[in-house]
Coordinates of C-alpha atoms in Angstrom, one line a residue:
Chain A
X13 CA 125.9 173.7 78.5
X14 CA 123.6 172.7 76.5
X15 CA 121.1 169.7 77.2
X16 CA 121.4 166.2 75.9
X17 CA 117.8 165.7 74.7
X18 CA 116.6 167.2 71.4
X19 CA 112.8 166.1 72.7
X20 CA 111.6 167.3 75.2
X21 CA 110.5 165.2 78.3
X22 CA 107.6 165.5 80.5
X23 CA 108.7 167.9 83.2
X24 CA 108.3 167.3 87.2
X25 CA 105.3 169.2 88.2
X26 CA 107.1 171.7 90.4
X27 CA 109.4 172.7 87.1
X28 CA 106.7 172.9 85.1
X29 CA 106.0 176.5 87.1
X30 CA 107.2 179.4 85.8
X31 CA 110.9 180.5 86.1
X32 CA 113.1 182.8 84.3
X33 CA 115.1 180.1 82.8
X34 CA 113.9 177.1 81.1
X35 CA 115.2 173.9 83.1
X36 CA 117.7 172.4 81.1
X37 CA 118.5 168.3 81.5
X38 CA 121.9 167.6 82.5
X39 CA 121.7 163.6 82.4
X40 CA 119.4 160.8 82.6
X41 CA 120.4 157.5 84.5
X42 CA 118.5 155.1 85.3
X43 CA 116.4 156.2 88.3
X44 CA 116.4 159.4 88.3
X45 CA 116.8 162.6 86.2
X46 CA 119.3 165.7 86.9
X47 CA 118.0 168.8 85.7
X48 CA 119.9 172.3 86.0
X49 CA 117.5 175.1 87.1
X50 CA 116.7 177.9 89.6
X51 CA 115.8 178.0 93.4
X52 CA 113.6 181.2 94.6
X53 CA 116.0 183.8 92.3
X54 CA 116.8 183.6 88.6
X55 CA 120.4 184.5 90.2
X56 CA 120.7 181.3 92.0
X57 CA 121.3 177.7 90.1
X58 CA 120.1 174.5 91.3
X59 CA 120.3 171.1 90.7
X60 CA 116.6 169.5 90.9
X61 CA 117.0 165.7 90.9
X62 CA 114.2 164.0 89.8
X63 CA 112.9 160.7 90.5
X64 CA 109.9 159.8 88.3
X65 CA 107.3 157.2 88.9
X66 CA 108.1 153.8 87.4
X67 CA 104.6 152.4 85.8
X68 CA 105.4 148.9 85.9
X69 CA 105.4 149.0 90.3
X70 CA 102.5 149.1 92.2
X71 CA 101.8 152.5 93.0
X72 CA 101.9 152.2 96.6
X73 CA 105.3 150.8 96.6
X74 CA 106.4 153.1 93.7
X75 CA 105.5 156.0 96.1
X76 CA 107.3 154.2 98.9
X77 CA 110.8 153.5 97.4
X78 CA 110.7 157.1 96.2
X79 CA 110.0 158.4 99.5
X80 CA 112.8 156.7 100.8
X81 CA 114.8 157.1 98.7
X82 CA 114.7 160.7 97.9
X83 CA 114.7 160.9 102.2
X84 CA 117.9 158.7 102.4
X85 CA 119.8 160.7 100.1
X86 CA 119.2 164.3 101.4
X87 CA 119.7 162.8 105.0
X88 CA 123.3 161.7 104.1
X89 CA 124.0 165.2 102.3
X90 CA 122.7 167.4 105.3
X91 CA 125.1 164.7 107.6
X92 CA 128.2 164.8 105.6
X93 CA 128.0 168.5 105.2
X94 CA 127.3 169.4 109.1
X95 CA 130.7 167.5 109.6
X96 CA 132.6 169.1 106.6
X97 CA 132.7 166.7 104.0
X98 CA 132.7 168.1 100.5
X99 CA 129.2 167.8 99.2
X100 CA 126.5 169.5 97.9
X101 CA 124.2 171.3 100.3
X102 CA 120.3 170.3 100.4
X103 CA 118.2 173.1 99.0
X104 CA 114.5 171.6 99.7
X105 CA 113.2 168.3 99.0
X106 CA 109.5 166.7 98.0
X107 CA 109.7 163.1 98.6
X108 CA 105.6 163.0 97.8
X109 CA 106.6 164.5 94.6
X110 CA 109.8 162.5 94.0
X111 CA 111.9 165.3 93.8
X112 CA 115.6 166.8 95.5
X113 CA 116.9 170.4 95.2
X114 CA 120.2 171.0 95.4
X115 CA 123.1 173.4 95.1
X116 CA 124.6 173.7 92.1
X117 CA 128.3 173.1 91.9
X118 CA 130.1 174.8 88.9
X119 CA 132.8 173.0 87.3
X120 CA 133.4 169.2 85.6
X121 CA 133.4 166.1 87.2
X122 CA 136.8 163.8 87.9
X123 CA 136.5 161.9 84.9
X124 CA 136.2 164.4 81.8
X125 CA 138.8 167.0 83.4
X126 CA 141.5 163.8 83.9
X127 CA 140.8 162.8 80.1
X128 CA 141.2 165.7 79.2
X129 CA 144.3 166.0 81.3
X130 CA 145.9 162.8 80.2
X131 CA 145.0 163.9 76.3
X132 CA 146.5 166.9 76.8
X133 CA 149.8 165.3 78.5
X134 CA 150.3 162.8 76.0
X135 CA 149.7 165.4 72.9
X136 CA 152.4 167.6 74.3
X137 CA 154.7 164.5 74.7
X138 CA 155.4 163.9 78.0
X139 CA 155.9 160.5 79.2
X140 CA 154.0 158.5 81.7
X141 CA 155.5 159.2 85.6
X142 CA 157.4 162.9 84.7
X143 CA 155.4 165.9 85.5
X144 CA 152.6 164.7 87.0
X145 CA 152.5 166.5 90.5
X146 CA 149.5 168.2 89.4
X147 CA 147.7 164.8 89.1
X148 CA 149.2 163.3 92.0
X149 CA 147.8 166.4 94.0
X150 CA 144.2 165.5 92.8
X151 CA 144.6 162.0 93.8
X152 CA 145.5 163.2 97.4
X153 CA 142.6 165.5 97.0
X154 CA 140.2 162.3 96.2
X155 CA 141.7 160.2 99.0
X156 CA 141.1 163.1 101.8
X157 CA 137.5 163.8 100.6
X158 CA 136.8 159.6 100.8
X159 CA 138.4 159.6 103.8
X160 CA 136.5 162.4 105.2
X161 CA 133.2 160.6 103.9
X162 CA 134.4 157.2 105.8
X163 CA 135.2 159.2 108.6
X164 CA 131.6 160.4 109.9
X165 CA 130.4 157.1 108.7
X166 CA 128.9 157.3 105.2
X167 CA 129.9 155.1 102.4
X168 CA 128.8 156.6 99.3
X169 CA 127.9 152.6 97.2
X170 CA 129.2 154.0 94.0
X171 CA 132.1 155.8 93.7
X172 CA 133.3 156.2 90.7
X173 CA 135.6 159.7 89.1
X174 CA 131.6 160.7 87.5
X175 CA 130.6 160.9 91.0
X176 CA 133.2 163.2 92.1
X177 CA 133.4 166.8 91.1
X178 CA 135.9 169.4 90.3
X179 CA 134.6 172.5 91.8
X180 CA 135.5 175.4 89.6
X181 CA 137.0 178.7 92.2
X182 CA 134.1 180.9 92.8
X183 CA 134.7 183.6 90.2
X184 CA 136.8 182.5 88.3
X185 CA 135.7 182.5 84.7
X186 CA 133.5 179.7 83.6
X187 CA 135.9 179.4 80.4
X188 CA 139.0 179.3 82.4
X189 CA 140.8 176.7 80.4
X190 CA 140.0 177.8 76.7
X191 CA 143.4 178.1 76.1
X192 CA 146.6 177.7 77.3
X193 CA 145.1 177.3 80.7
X194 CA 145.7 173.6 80.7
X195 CA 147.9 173.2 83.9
X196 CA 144.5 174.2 85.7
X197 CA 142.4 171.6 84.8
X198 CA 143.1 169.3 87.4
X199 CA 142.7 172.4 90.3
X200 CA 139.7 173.1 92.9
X201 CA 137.9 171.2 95.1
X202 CA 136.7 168.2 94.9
X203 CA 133.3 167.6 96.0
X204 CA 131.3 164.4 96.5
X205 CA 127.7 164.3 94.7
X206 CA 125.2 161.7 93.8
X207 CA 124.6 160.2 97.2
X208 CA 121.7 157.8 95.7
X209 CA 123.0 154.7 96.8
X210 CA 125.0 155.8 99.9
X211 CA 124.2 154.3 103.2
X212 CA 125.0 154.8 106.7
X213 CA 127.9 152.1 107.5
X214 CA 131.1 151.7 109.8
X215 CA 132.5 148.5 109.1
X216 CA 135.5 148.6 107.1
X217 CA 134.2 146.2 104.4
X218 CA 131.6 148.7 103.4
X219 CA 134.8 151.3 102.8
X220 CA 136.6 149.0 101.5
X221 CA 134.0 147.9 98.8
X222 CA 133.8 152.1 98.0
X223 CA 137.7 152.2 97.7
X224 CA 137.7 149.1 95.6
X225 CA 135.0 150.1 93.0
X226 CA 137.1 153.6 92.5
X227 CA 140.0 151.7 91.9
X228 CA 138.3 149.9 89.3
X229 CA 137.3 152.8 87.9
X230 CA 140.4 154.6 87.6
X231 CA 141.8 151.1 85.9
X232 CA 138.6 151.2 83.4
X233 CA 138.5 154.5 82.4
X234 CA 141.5 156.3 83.1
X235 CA 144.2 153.0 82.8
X236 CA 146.9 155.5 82.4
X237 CA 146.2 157.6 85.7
X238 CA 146.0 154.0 87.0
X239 CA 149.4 153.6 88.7
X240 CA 148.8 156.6 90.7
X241 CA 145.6 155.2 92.5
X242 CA 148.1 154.6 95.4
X243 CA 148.5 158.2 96.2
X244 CA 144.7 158.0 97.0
X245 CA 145.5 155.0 99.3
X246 CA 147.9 156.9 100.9
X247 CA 146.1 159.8 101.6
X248 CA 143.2 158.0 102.6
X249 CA 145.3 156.4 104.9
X250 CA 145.6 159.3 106.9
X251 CA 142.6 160.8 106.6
X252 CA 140.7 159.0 109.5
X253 CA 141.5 156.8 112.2
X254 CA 140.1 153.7 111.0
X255 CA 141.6 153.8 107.8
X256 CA 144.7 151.9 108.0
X257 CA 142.1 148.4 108.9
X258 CA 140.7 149.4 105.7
X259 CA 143.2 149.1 103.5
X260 CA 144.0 146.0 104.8
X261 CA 140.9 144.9 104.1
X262 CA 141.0 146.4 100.6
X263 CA 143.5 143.7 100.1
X264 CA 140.9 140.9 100.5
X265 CA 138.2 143.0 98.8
X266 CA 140.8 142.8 95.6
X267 CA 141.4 139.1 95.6
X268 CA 138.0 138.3 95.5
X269 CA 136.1 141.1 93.7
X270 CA 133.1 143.6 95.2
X271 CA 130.8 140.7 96.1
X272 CA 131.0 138.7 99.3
X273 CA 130.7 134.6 98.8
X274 CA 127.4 133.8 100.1
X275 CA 128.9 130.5 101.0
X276 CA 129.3 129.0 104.6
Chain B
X30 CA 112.4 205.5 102.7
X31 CA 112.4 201.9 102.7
X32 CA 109.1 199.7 101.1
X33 CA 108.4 196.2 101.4
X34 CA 109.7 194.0 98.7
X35 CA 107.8 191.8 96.4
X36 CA 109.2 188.9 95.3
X37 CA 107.5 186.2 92.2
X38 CA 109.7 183.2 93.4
X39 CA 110.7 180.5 91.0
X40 CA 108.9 177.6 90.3
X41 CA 105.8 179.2 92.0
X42 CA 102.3 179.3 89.5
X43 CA 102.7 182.5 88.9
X44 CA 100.0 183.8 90.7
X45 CA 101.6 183.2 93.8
X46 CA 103.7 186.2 95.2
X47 CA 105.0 187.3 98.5
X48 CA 105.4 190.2 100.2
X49 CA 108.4 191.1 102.3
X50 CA 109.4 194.0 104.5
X51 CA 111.4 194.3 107.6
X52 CA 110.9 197.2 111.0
X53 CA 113.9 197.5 113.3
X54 CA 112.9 199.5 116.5
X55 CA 109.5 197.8 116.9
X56 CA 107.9 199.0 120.1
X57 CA 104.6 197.5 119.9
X58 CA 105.3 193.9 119.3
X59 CA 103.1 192.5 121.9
X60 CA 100.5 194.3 120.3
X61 CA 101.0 192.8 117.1
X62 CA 101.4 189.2 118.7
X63 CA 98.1 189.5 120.4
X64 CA 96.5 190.4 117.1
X65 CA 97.9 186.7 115.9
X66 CA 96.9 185.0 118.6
X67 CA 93.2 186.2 118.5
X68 CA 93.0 185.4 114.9
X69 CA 92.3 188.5 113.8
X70 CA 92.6 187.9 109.8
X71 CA 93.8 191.3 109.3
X72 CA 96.8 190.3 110.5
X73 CA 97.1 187.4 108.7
X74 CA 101.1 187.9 108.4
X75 CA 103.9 185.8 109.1
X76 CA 105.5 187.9 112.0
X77 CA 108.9 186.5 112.1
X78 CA 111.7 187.1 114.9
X79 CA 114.8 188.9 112.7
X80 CA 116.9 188.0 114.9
X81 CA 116.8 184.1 114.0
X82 CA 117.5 184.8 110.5
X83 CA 120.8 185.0 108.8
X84 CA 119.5 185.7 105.1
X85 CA 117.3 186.5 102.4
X86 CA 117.8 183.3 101.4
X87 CA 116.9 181.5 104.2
X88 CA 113.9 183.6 104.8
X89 CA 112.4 183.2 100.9
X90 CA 113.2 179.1 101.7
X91 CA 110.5 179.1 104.4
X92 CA 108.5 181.0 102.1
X93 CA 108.8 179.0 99.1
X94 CA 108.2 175.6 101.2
X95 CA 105.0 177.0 102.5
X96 CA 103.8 178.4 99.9
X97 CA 104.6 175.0 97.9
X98 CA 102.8 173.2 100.7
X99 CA 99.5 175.5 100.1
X100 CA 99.6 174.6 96.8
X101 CA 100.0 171.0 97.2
X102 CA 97.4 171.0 99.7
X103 CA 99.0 169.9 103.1
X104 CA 99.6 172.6 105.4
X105 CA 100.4 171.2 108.9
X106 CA 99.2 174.4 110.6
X107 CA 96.4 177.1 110.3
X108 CA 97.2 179.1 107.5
X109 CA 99.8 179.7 104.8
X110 CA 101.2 182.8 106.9
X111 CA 101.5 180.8 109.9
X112 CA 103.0 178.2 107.6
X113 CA 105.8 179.8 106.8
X114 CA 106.9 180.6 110.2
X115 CA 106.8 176.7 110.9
X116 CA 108.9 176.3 107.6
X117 CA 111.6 178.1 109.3
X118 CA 111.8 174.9 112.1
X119 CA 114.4 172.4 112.2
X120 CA 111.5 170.0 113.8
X121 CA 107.8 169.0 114.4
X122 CA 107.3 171.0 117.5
X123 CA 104.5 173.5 116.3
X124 CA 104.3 175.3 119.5
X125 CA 108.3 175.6 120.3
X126 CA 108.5 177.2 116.6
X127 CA 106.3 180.2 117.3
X128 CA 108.4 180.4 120.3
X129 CA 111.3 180.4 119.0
X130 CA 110.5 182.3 115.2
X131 CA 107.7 184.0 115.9
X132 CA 107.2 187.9 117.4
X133 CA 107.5 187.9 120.6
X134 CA 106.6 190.5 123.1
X135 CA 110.6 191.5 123.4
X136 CA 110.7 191.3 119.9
X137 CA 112.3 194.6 118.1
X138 CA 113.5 193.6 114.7
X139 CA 111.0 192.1 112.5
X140 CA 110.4 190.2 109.2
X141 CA 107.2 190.5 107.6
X142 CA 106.0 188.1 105.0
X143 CA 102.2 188.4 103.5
X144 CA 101.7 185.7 100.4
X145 CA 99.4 186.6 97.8
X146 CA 97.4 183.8 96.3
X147 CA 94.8 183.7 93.7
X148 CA 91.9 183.5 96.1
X149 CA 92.9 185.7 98.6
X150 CA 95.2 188.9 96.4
X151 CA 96.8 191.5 98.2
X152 CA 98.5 194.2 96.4
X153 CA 102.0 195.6 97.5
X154 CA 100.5 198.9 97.9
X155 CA 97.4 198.0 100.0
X156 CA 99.7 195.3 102.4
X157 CA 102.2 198.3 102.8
X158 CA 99.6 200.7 103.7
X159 CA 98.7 198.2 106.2
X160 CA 101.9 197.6 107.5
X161 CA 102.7 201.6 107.8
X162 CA 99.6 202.0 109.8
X163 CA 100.0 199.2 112.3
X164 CA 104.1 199.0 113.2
X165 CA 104.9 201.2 115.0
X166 CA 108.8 200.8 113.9
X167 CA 111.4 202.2 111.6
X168 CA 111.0 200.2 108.4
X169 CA 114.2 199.2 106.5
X170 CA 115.4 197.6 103.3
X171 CA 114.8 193.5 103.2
X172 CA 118.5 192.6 101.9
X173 CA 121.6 190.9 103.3
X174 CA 123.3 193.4 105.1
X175 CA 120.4 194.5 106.8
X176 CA 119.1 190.9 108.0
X177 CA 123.4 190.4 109.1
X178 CA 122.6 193.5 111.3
X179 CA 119.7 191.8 113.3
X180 CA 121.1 187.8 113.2
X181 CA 121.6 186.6 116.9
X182 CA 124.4 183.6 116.0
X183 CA 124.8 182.1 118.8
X184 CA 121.2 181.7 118.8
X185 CA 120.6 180.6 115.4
X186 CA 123.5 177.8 115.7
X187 CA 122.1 176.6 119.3
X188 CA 118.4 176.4 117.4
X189 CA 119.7 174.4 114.8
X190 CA 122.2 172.8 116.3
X191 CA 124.9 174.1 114.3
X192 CA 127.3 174.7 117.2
X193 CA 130.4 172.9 115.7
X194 CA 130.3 174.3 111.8
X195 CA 132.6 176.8 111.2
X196 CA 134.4 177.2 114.1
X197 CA 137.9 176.3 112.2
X198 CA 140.4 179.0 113.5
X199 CA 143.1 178.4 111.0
X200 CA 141.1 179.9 108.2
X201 CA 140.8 183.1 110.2
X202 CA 139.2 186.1 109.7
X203 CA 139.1 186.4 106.0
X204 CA 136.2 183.7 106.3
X205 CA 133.6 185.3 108.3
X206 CA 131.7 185.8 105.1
X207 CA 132.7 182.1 103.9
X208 CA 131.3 181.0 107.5
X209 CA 128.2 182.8 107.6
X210 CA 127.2 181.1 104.2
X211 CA 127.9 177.9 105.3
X212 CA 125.7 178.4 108.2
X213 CA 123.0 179.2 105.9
X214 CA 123.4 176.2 103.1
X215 CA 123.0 173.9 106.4
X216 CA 119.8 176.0 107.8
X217 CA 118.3 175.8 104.7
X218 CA 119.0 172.0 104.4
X219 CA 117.3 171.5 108.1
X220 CA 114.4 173.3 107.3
X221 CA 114.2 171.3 104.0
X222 CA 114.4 167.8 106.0
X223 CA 112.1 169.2 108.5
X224 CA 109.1 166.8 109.0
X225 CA 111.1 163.8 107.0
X226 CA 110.1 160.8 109.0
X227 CA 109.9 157.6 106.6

């Protein structure tokens, strides 16, 4: 991998000690920054999510949101993985410093391995809606893992297929699909990450906002994996008991878009 | 025969290193503890309990945390050493922790951490020295399958209050190993989120 900066940028404090690999920036939204580094050995990888100080807030409340934040996040990670759900485990954290360590999960996420998927299906020639149990199988995969999330009461806030992972087999080579090894691309687990904006909720608007923001994103950036979105419904559906009042309200969530009226 | 281990863990400055061996068959534990509690800064050692650790891993976490803590300047207890046995706590409870991590009287398998820092230096050879001449104990190799030999699981999982995780029968056997490691990535995290009140 190699990083999507040609200059560099300044470095948290903590990475700015010595290890035996330079850190190496995966991506740069706009809160925070994801670097790729090491935790205590040079033979184990980390994530190290970084949320700098934003000059233009008053330093106090700069320090504050951080803190929170940065709390919040490795809270919900440390809950969601005590009860199962498929996310990265917490490594150490700094909230004075701004900073999150976390395991690093080899593989792609959702949305380049399903382009590259649906690239790869349409160059060979196959039409839409023959041969595509492989993808159908993810889209179970996705709708368990949600459902699992909704389950011990997290909603993640923004679900998208760049917040969900496919996590490569443990190894397995990292070049698996180089060639010819296309029918793989959709395998291995898929695991939640980016819990920035998730939030401790049980009421099935909350879930059904989550479910309805995927679905957009499906219909935005993968419109032809679109008509299978309902093979995540149905396994989300089953996932958890609450799930079928969900979907219902999914239905209302649609006709009226993400945000509530704040009328009456 | 087995020496102590020292480690230069990442994103440390690198004059920061620590120390680590482990003694299985310790008979003179209560010695040792009453060296800690007088203060005696010879024994300035994290004396840890083996039998709440399940890894390497888990014990370089407490480790790095402390150490990281000494450098930022905000230990919450006397010394770095002592530090690092607090690191290993899933909670705020300074006393409980020694309790709980900390040698004990009964203890017989112990981890031994010494941190060298740019004011106070040890060498690898003078801590061993030390080490040989006051544990009275057969010393062993710090790795995995060592630390596996001494872990106490039911009491690590009732310590952190890991007593559903793992316990999936349908995956059977085969996933001891896959269980043990998930035990650890959620140790580790609680230690991490130790002290997060905000």
């Amino acid at each position: 991998m190699t990083s999507i900066l040609q200059y560099p940028l300044p470095l948290p404090p903590i990475l700015a000690h010595p290890s035996s690999t330079a850190p190496l920036l995966i991506t740069q939204g706009a809160e925070a920054l994801l670097y790729k580094s090491t935790y205590l050995l040079p033979s184990l990888p980390c994530a190290l999510k970084y949320r700098p100080r934003k000059p233009y807030r008053h330093p106090t409340l700069d320090t504050r949101l951080t803190k929170h934040r940065i709390l919040s996040e490795a809270r919900l990670l440390l809950k969601c993985r005590k009860e199962g759900v498929p996310v990265p485990s917490v490594y150490a954290v700094d909230e004075g410093q701004g900073w999150l360590m976390l395991e690093w999960i080899e593989g792609e996420v959702v949305r380049v391995r399903l382009n590259e998927w649906l690239r790869w299906r349409r160059e060979k020639g196959t039409a839409e809606g023959e041969e595509e149990g492989e993808l159908r199988g993810l889209m179970e995969r996705i709708g368990e893992a949600v459902g699992m999330m909704h389950g011990v009461g997290v909603v993640h806030g923004d679900l998208t297929t760049s917040n969900l992972m496919l996590k490569s087999r443990e190894h397995a080579e990292v070049n698996d699909h180089a060639e010819g090894g296309e029918e793989n691309l959709l395998a291995g687990e898929v695991i939640i990450i980016d819990l920035g904006l998730a939030s401790v909720s049980r009421f099935e608007e909350d879930r059904a906002v989550d479910l309805y923001v995927l679905e957009r994103a499906f219909g935005s950036t993968h419109p032809r994996a679109e008509g299978l979105f309902e093979v995540v419904l149905e396994a989300y559906g089953k996932s958890f008991k609450g799930a079928p009042i969900v979907l219902k309200r999914l239905e209302d969530v649609r006709m009226r878009g993400r945000k509530r009226s704040m009328l009456g | 025969m087995s020496v102590l281990q020292t480690i230069s863990l990442e994103h440390l400055p690198a004059d920061y290193v620590v120390h680590i061996a482990v003694y299985r068959e310790v008979k003179n534990s209560s010695s040792l503890q009453e060296q800690l509690l007088a203060g005696n800064t010879e024994f300035e050692y994290a004396l840890i309990d083996a039998s709440v650790i399940i890894s390497k891993i888990q014990a370089m976490s407490a480790a790095y945390r402390a150490v990281n803590d000494l450098v930022e300047n905000r230990l919450r207890s006397r010394n770095v050493h002592s530090e690092i046995v607090f690191s290993l706590s899933p909670n705020n409870n300074i006393a409980e922790t020694f309790r709980r991590f900390g040698i004990t009287p009964t203890t017989t398998n112990l981890l031994v951490i010494k941190v060298s820092t740019p004011s106070q230096p040890f060498s690898a050879d003078a801590v061993q020295e030390h080490l040989t001449k006051s544990i009275d104990g057969t010393q062993a190799e710090f790795n995995d399958n060592v630390i596996a030999g001494m872990t106490d699981l039911a009491r690590i999982r009732k310590i952190y209050k890991l007593n559903t995780v793992g316990s999936k029968p349908e995956k059977g056997v085969a996933n001891a190993k896959a269980e043990r490691r998930e035990l650890e990535m959620l140790i580790i995290s609680s230690m991490a989120l130790r002290g997060a009140t905000n």
